[in-house]
mmCIF file of C-alpha atoms in Angstrom:
data_model
loop_
_atom_site.group_PDB
_atom_site.id
_atom_site.type_symbol
_atom_site.label_atom_id
_atom_site.label_comp_id
_atom_site.label_asym_id
_atom_site.label_seq_id
_atom_site.Cartn_x
_atom_site.Cartn_y
_atom_site.Cartn_z
ATOM 1 C CA PRO A 417 14.487 17.109 20.013
ATOM 2 C CA ARG A 418 11.102 17.007 21.315
ATOM 3 C CA ARG A 419 11.246 14.129 23.803
ATOM 4 C CA SER A 420 8.301 11.265 22.103
ATOM 5 C CA HIS A 421 5.395 10.957 24.143
ATOM 6 C CA PHE A 422 5.750 7.149 22.782
ATOM 7 C CA ALA A 423 7.762 5.364 26.070
ATOM 8 C CA ASP A 424 11.713 3.567 24.415
ATOM 9 C CA LYS A 425 9.712 0.364 24.838
ATOM 10 C CA GLU A 426 7.287 0.636 22.097
ATOM 11 C CA LEU A 427 9.471 2.220 19.722
ATOM 12 C CA PRO A 428 10.825 -1.320 18.038
ATOM 13 C CA HIS A 429 6.978 -2.882 17.978
ATOM 14 C CA LEU A 430 5.620 0.724 15.926
ATOM 15 C CA ILE A 431 8.889 0.589 13.797
ATOM 16 C CA ARG A 432 8.137 -3.026 13.590
ATOM 17 C CA GLU A 433 4.308 -2.930 12.172
ATOM 18 C CA LYS A 434 5.023 0.571 10.655
ATOM 19 C CA LEU A 435 7.453 -1.180 8.082
ATOM 20 C CA LYS A 436 4.693 -4.573 7.390
ATOM 21 C CA GLU A 437 1.398 -1.689 6.773
ATOM 22 C CA SER A 438 4.375 0.476 3.946
ATOM 23 C CA VAL A 439 6.125 -2.939 2.337
ATOM 24 C CA GLU A 440 1.787 -4.111 2.112
ATOM 25 C CA ILE A 441 1.094 -1.316 0.536
ATOM 26 C CA HIS A 442 4.309 -0.791 -1.026
ATOM 27 C CA THR A 443 3.561 -5.260 -1.995
ATOM 28 C CA ARG A 444 0.726 -4.223 -4.235
ATOM 29 C CA SER A 445 -0.063 -4.565 -7.706
ATOM 30 C CA ASP A 446 -1.326 -5.585 -10.973
ATOM 31 C CA VAL A 447 1.760 -8.141 -12.159
ATOM 32 C CA PRO A 448 4.437 -10.266 -9.776
ATOM 33 C CA VAL A 449 6.961 -7.709 -7.844
ATOM 34 C CA ALA A 450 9.997 -9.181 -7.072
ATOM 35 C CA ALA A 451 13.310 -7.321 -4.170
ATOM 36 C CA TRP A 452 16.769 -6.633 -4.423
ATOM 37 C CA LEU A 453 18.921 -8.624 -1.946
ATOM 38 C CA SER A 454 21.948 -7.180 -0.377
ATOM 39 C CA GLY A 455 23.429 -8.907 3.337
ATOM 40 C CA GLY A 456 22.306 -5.493 4.919
ATOM 41 C CA ILE A 457 19.016 -5.346 7.019
ATOM 42 C CA ASP A 458 17.140 -3.418 5.277
ATOM 43 C CA SER A 459 16.985 -4.843 2.464
ATOM 44 C CA SER A 460 16.559 -7.937 3.845
ATOM 45 C CA VAL A 461 13.185 -6.794 6.740
ATOM 46 C CA ILE A 462 12.392 -6.244 3.517
ATOM 47 C CA ALA A 463 11.954 -8.864 1.369
ATOM 48 C CA THR A 464 11.279 -11.300 4.999
ATOM 49 C CA TYR A 465 8.128 -9.128 4.939
ATOM 50 C CA MET A 466 7.075 -8.847 1.506
ATOM 51 C CA GLN A 467 7.007 -13.133 2.226
ATOM 52 C CA LYS A 468 4.904 -13.069 4.799
ATOM 53 C CA HIS A 469 2.632 -12.182 2.518
ATOM 54 C CA CYS A 470 2.811 -14.218 -0.279
ATOM 55 C CA THR A 471 2.504 -18.087 -0.454
ATOM 56 C CA HIS A 472 4.925 -18.647 -3.423
ATOM 57 C CA PRO A 473 7.906 -18.335 -3.226
ATOM 58 C CA ILE A 474 9.788 -14.674 -3.584
ATOM 59 C CA ASP A 475 12.345 -14.328 -6.376
ATOM 60 C CA VAL A 476 15.213 -11.793 -5.020
ATOM 61 C CA PHE A 477 18.172 -10.465 -7.199
ATOM 62 C CA SER A 478 21.271 -10.126 -5.611
ATOM 63 C CA LEU A 479 24.354 -8.263 -7.113
ATOM 64 C CA SER A 480 28.193 -9.479 -6.501
ATOM 65 C CA TYR A 481 31.134 -8.126 -7.680
ATOM 66 C CA GLN A 482 33.990 -9.539 -10.221
ATOM 67 C CA ASP A 483 36.216 -7.714 -7.943
ATOM 68 C CA THR A 484 36.413 -9.648 -4.862
ATOM 69 C CA SER A 485 37.580 -6.731 -2.444
ATOM 70 C CA VAL A 486 34.417 -5.156 -2.420
ATOM 71 C CA ASP A 487 31.962 -7.822 -3.173
ATOM 72 C CA GLU A 488 29.991 -8.280 0.031
ATOM 73 C CA PHE A 489 29.758 -12.388 -1.358
ATOM 74 C CA GLU A 490 32.625 -12.202 -0.241
ATOM 75 C CA ARG A 491 32.183 -11.594 3.303
ATOM 76 C CA GLN A 492 28.585 -12.262 5.055
ATOM 77 C CA ARG A 493 26.336 -14.106 3.575
ATOM 78 C CA THR A 494 22.094 -13.305 2.654
ATOM 79 C CA LEU A 495 19.258 -14.199 3.674
ATOM 80 C CA GLY A 496 18.784 -16.013 0.149
ATOM 81 C CA ASP A 497 21.262 -18.785 2.017
ATOM 82 C CA TYR A 498 18.673 -19.781 3.780
ATOM 83 C CA PRO A 499 16.147 -22.556 2.819
ATOM 84 C CA GLU A 500 13.810 -22.094 5.419
ATOM 85 C CA PHE A 501 12.935 -18.237 3.730
ATOM 86 C CA ASN A 502 12.181 -19.235 0.440
ATOM 87 C CA PHE A 503 13.983 -17.431 -1.957
ATOM 88 C CA ARG A 504 14.410 -17.801 -5.858
ATOM 89 C CA VAL A 505 18.199 -15.847 -5.645
ATOM 90 C CA ASN A 506 19.308 -14.786 -9.177
ATOM 91 C CA LYS A 507 23.161 -13.412 -8.360
ATOM 92 C CA ILE A 508 23.510 -10.751 -10.711
ATOM 93 C CA ILE A 509 27.797 -10.869 -11.416
ATOM 94 C CA CYS A 510 29.278 -7.466 -11.962
ATOM 95 C CA ARG A 511 31.901 -7.490 -14.164
ATOM 96 C CA ASP A 512 35.278 -5.018 -14.256
ATOM 97 C CA SER A 513 34.575 -4.710 -18.136
ATOM 98 C CA ASP A 514 31.325 -3.339 -16.747
ATOM 99 C CA PHE A 515 32.705 0.010 -16.157
ATOM 100 C CA ASN A 516 32.236 1.066 -20.243
ATOM 101 C CA LEU A 517 28.516 1.143 -19.144
ATOM 102 C CA PHE A 518 29.686 4.096 -17.520
ATOM 103 C CA PRO A 519 28.417 7.178 -20.708
ATOM 104 C CA ARG A 520 25.239 5.205 -20.457
ATOM 105 C CA ALA A 521 24.231 5.329 -16.666
ATOM 106 C CA LEU A 522 25.467 9.414 -16.821
ATOM 107 C CA TRP A 523 22.971 9.387 -20.048
ATOM 108 C CA HIS A 524 20.529 8.043 -18.274
ATOM 109 C CA CYS A 525 20.878 9.608 -15.439
ATOM 110 C CA GLU A 526 20.894 13.773 -17.260
ATOM 111 C CA ASP A 527 22.269 14.731 -13.896
ATOM 112 C CA PRO A 528 26.159 14.636 -13.653
ATOM 113 C CA PHE A 529 27.511 12.151 -10.961
ATOM 114 C CA THR A 530 30.647 11.195 -10.161
ATOM 115 C CA GLY A 531 30.271 7.895 -8.297
ATOM 116 C CA ALA A 532 29.634 4.104 -9.878
ATOM 117 C CA ALA A 533 26.791 2.813 -8.089
ATOM 118 C CA GLU A 534 24.502 3.964 -11.009
ATOM 119 C CA ILE A 535 26.522 0.922 -13.351
ATOM 120 C CA SER A 536 25.639 -1.004 -10.554
ATOM 121 C CA ARG A 537 21.870 -0.268 -10.576
ATOM 122 C CA LEU A 538 21.562 -0.118 -14.603
ATOM 123 C CA ILE A 539 22.976 -4.317 -14.635
ATOM 124 C CA LEU A 540 21.376 -5.295 -11.791
ATOM 125 C CA ALA A 541 18.218 -3.170 -13.392
ATOM 126 C CA ARG A 542 18.051 -4.971 -16.348
ATOM 127 C CA ALA A 543 18.695 -8.231 -15.612
ATOM 128 C CA THR A 544 15.353 -7.271 -13.201
ATOM 129 C CA ALA A 545 13.781 -6.571 -15.871
ATOM 130 C CA ASN A 546 13.761 -9.597 -18.582
ATOM 131 C CA HIS A 547 11.488 -10.845 -15.373
ATOM 132 C CA TYR A 548 9.506 -8.460 -13.717
ATOM 133 C CA LYS A 549 8.156 -5.107 -13.522
ATOM 134 C CA VAL A 550 8.390 -4.690 -10.661
ATOM 135 C CA VAL A 551 10.384 -3.959 -7.723
ATOM 136 C CA LEU A 552 11.326 -3.239 -3.988
ATOM 137 C CA THR A 553 14.142 -1.825 -3.034
ATOM 138 C CA GLY A 554 16.008 -0.937 0.767
ATOM 139 C CA GLU A 555 16.927 2.819 0.415
ATOM 140 C CA GLY A 556 16.021 5.209 3.019
ATOM 141 C CA ALA A 557 16.744 3.277 5.319
ATOM 142 C CA ASP A 558 20.572 4.516 6.233
ATOM 143 C CA GLU A 559 18.704 8.514 6.524
ATOM 144 C CA VAL A 560 15.797 7.117 8.996
ATOM 145 C CA PHE A 561 18.410 5.356 11.431
ATOM 146 C CA ALA A 562 21.113 6.907 11.482
ATOM 147 C CA GLY A 563 22.799 4.109 9.372
ATOM 148 C CA TYR A 564 25.706 5.703 7.360
ATOM 149 C CA ARG A 565 29.691 5.625 8.529
ATOM 150 C CA TRP A 566 30.054 9.181 8.521
ATOM 151 C CA TYR A 567 26.874 10.122 11.519
ATOM 152 C CA ALA A 568 29.679 7.460 13.914
ATOM 153 C CA GLY A 569 31.986 10.324 12.231
ATOM 154 C CA GLU A 570 30.312 12.956 13.082
ATOM 155 C CA LYS A 571 30.480 11.376 16.768
ATOM 156 C CA ARG A 572 33.851 11.332 16.868
ATOM 157 C CA LEU A 573 34.769 14.291 15.657
ATOM 158 C CA LYS A 574 31.605 16.634 17.432
ATOM 159 C CA LEU A 575 35.149 15.790 20.202
ATOM 160 C CA LEU A 576 37.665 17.860 18.369
ATOM 161 C CA SER A 577 34.611 21.393 17.183
ATOM 162 C CA VAL A 578 34.513 22.619 20.871
ATOM 163 C CA LEU A 579 39.086 23.417 19.311
ATOM 164 C CA PRO A 580 40.157 26.529 18.236
ATOM 165 C CA GLU A 581 40.340 26.542 14.515
ATOM 166 C CA PHE A 582 44.416 27.527 13.552
ATOM 167 C CA LEU A 583 44.611 23.786 16.422
ATOM 168 C CA ARG A 584 41.629 21.785 14.456
ATOM 169 C CA HIS A 585 44.107 23.178 10.706
ATOM 170 C CA ALA A 586 46.589 22.358 12.568
ATOM 171 C CA ILE A 587 46.007 19.369 13.428
ATOM 172 C CA ALA A 588 44.412 18.302 9.714
ATOM 173 C CA ASP A 589 47.145 19.153 8.396
ATOM 174 C CA THR A 590 50.116 16.582 10.077
ATOM 175 C CA PRO A 591 51.681 14.495 7.846
ATOM 176 C CA TYR A 592 51.110 11.581 10.201
ATOM 177 C CA PHE A 593 46.309 12.528 10.561
ATOM 178 C CA LYS A 594 46.116 13.987 6.591
ATOM 179 C CA LYS A 595 47.691 10.045 5.719
ATOM 180 C CA ARG A 596 45.849 7.358 7.778
ATOM 181 C CA TYR A 597 42.754 10.146 9.020
ATOM 182 C CA PRO A 598 42.026 11.671 4.676
ATOM 183 C CA GLY A 599 38.453 12.203 5.635
ATOM 184 C CA ALA A 600 38.902 13.318 8.980
ATOM 185 C CA SER A 601 41.335 16.119 7.961
ATOM 186 C CA GLN A 602 38.898 17.801 5.357
ATOM 187 C CA ILE A 603 35.960 17.352 7.850
ATOM 188 C CA LEU A 604 38.335 19.369 11.253
ATOM 189 C CA LYS A 605 38.912 21.706 8.621
ATOM 190 C CA GLY A 606 34.877 22.646 7.437
ATOM 191 C CA PRO A 607 33.006 24.344 10.276
ATOM 192 C CA LYS A 608 32.626 23.028 13.692
ATOM 193 C CA GLU A 609 28.555 23.600 13.677
ATOM 194 C CA MET A 610 27.063 20.760 11.120
ATOM 195 C CA ASP A 611 26.108 23.141 8.029
ATOM 196 C CA LEU A 612 25.890 22.764 4.094
ATOM 197 C CA ASP A 613 29.727 23.225 4.699
ATOM 198 C CA ARG A 614 30.729 20.759 6.875
ATOM 199 C CA PHE A 615 28.174 18.302 5.250
ATOM 200 C CA SER A 616 28.941 17.688 2.076
ATOM 201 C CA ARG A 617 32.303 17.732 3.847
ATOM 202 C CA LEU A 618 30.976 14.352 5.676
ATOM 203 C CA ILE A 619 29.855 12.679 2.586
ATOM 204 C CA GLY A 620 31.900 14.461 0.050
ATOM 205 C CA PRO A 621 34.797 12.055 -0.763
ATOM 206 C CA THR A 622 38.103 13.096 0.182
ATOM 207 C CA GLY A 623 39.766 15.856 -1.310
ATOM 208 C CA ASN A 624 36.837 16.781 -3.189
ATOM 209 C CA ARG A 625 36.417 20.621 -1.938
ATOM 210 C CA ASP A 626 40.260 20.457 -4.555
ATOM 211 C CA VAL A 627 38.128 19.422 -7.396
ATOM 212 C CA LEU A 628 34.898 21.345 -6.858
ATOM 213 C CA THR A 629 37.125 24.622 -6.462
ATOM 214 C CA LYS A 630 38.428 23.753 -9.819
ATOM 215 C CA LEU A 631 35.518 22.938 -11.496
ATOM 216 C CA PHE A 632 33.215 26.161 -11.062
ATOM 217 C CA SER A 633 33.275 29.182 -10.474
ATOM 218 C CA ASP A 634 32.995 30.470 -6.256
ATOM 219 C CA ASP A 635 30.905 33.074 -7.310
ATOM 220 C CA LEU A 636 28.924 30.013 -8.600
ATOM 221 C CA LEU A 637 29.413 27.898 -5.444
ATOM 222 C CA LEU A 638 28.994 31.472 -2.777
ATOM 223 C CA LYS A 639 25.376 30.936 -4.335
ATOM 224 C CA CYS A 640 24.734 28.353 -4.212
ATOM 225 C CA HIS A 641 24.970 27.989 -1.317
ATOM 226 C CA ASP A 642 23.109 30.168 0.173
ATOM 227 C CA SER A 643 20.562 29.479 -1.660
ATOM 228 C CA GLU A 644 19.919 26.397 -0.341
ATOM 229 C CA ARG A 645 20.634 27.350 2.967
ATOM 230 C CA ASN A 646 17.208 29.192 3.410
ATOM 231 C CA HIS A 647 14.979 26.517 3.017
ATOM 232 C CA LEU A 648 16.131 23.381 3.748
ATOM 233 C CA PHE A 649 18.202 24.442 7.519
ATOM 234 C CA SER A 650 15.641 23.937 10.402
ATOM 235 C CA ASN A 651 16.725 25.053 14.598
ATOM 236 C CA TYR A 652 17.696 21.761 15.544
ATOM 237 C CA ASN A 653 19.326 20.827 18.654
ATOM 238 C CA SER A 654 21.267 18.275 18.002
ATOM 239 C CA SER A 655 24.087 18.428 15.314
ATOM 240 C CA LEU A 656 23.269 14.620 14.531
ATOM 241 C CA VAL A 657 19.819 15.797 13.531
ATOM 242 C CA THR A 658 20.890 18.770 11.710
ATOM 243 C CA LEU A 659 22.463 15.908 9.516
ATOM 244 C CA GLN A 660 19.242 13.258 9.069
ATOM 245 C CA HIS A 661 17.969 16.413 7.726
ATOM 246 C CA LEU A 662 19.994 17.452 4.939
ATOM 247 C CA ASP A 663 20.346 14.136 3.876
ATOM 248 C CA LEU A 664 16.869 13.501 3.753
ATOM 249 C CA ASN A 665 16.786 17.116 2.060
ATOM 250 C CA ILE A 666 19.766 16.378 -0.123
ATOM 251 C CA ARG A 667 20.836 13.199 -0.620
ATOM 252 C CA LEU A 668 17.793 10.879 -0.447
ATOM 253 C CA SER A 669 15.643 12.815 -2.055
ATOM 254 C CA ASP A 670 18.673 14.745 -4.929
ATOM 255 C CA CYS A 671 20.834 11.939 -5.450
ATOM 256 C CA VAL A 672 19.701 8.723 -3.722
ATOM 257 C CA VAL A 673 15.910 8.363 -4.867
ATOM 258 C CA GLN A 674 16.463 9.752 -8.272
ATOM 259 C CA HIS A 675 19.280 8.284 -9.318
ATOM 260 C CA LEU A 676 17.598 5.118 -7.979
ATOM 261 C CA ASP A 677 14.605 5.793 -10.381
ATOM 262 C CA ARG A 678 16.224 6.816 -13.742
ATOM 263 C CA MET A 679 18.588 3.303 -13.477
ATOM 264 C CA THR A 680 14.981 1.784 -13.459
ATOM 265 C CA MET A 681 13.200 3.809 -15.871
ATOM 266 C CA ALA A 682 15.387 3.557 -17.471
ATOM 267 C CA CYS A 683 14.538 -0.913 -17.407
ATOM 268 C CA SER A 684 11.383 -0.029 -17.691
ATOM 269 C CA LEU A 685 11.122 -0.801 -14.318
ATOM 270 C CA GLU A 686 9.139 0.992 -11.437
ATOM 271 C CA ALA A 687 11.557 0.460 -8.652
ATOM 272 C CA ARG A 688 9.289 1.162 -4.929
ATOM 273 C CA VAL A 689 10.984 2.342 -1.228
ATOM 274 C CA PRO A 690 9.533 1.818 1.194
#
């Protein structure tokens, strides 16, 4: 990638100013605006900048899970726990029985998906829509700032990519490695250069390759792969930047933001992503 004409020490200030400007623009509305708040940096920053533009407390909606093993509230606090931020916290609980909403979430998406995040979003959207018509969320930050776990995984596994293919396959099929690192095993069996195949192995659940081959014909998979390759790839010298490019143009646009829109629109709620 080309070097920026900005000095490194200027970047934090520039990012801060652009984010403040983006939040200010996204809070322009004829009706009150709320925020979704988790323990993450992205939603925390957005809610904080929202508060700076308001003289009254901001309503934030946070999702908790009945299953404590996946509940963020069990492991970390949110800004709503600190009175100086002047947030009114609405804690919404996703219960085990809410998995029954899966068919409804799928119907609203009009698109097949294999995760359960849409159920959580639907629950959160319903609760928010009881009081608000517009909400700000933090989607997009992990793609822009390489925050997902697969960015760190790609960096580590890149060291093994220099090995010959037969050696990578041998390591991946080692019983201990396959059991201890099933995701890494799946990635090592793919191409060493960043492309759609390696990307799908990085972001997809373990074992998804077998599921795809059972659901779709080889001819269809090949056609989808070839048609997407033509317009998504750019000549980047960095596998990190290529990974971000694919994340922004495939996962964020076709999955994350699209499903966020579907779940919130199903509840007559407008979600905005600064």
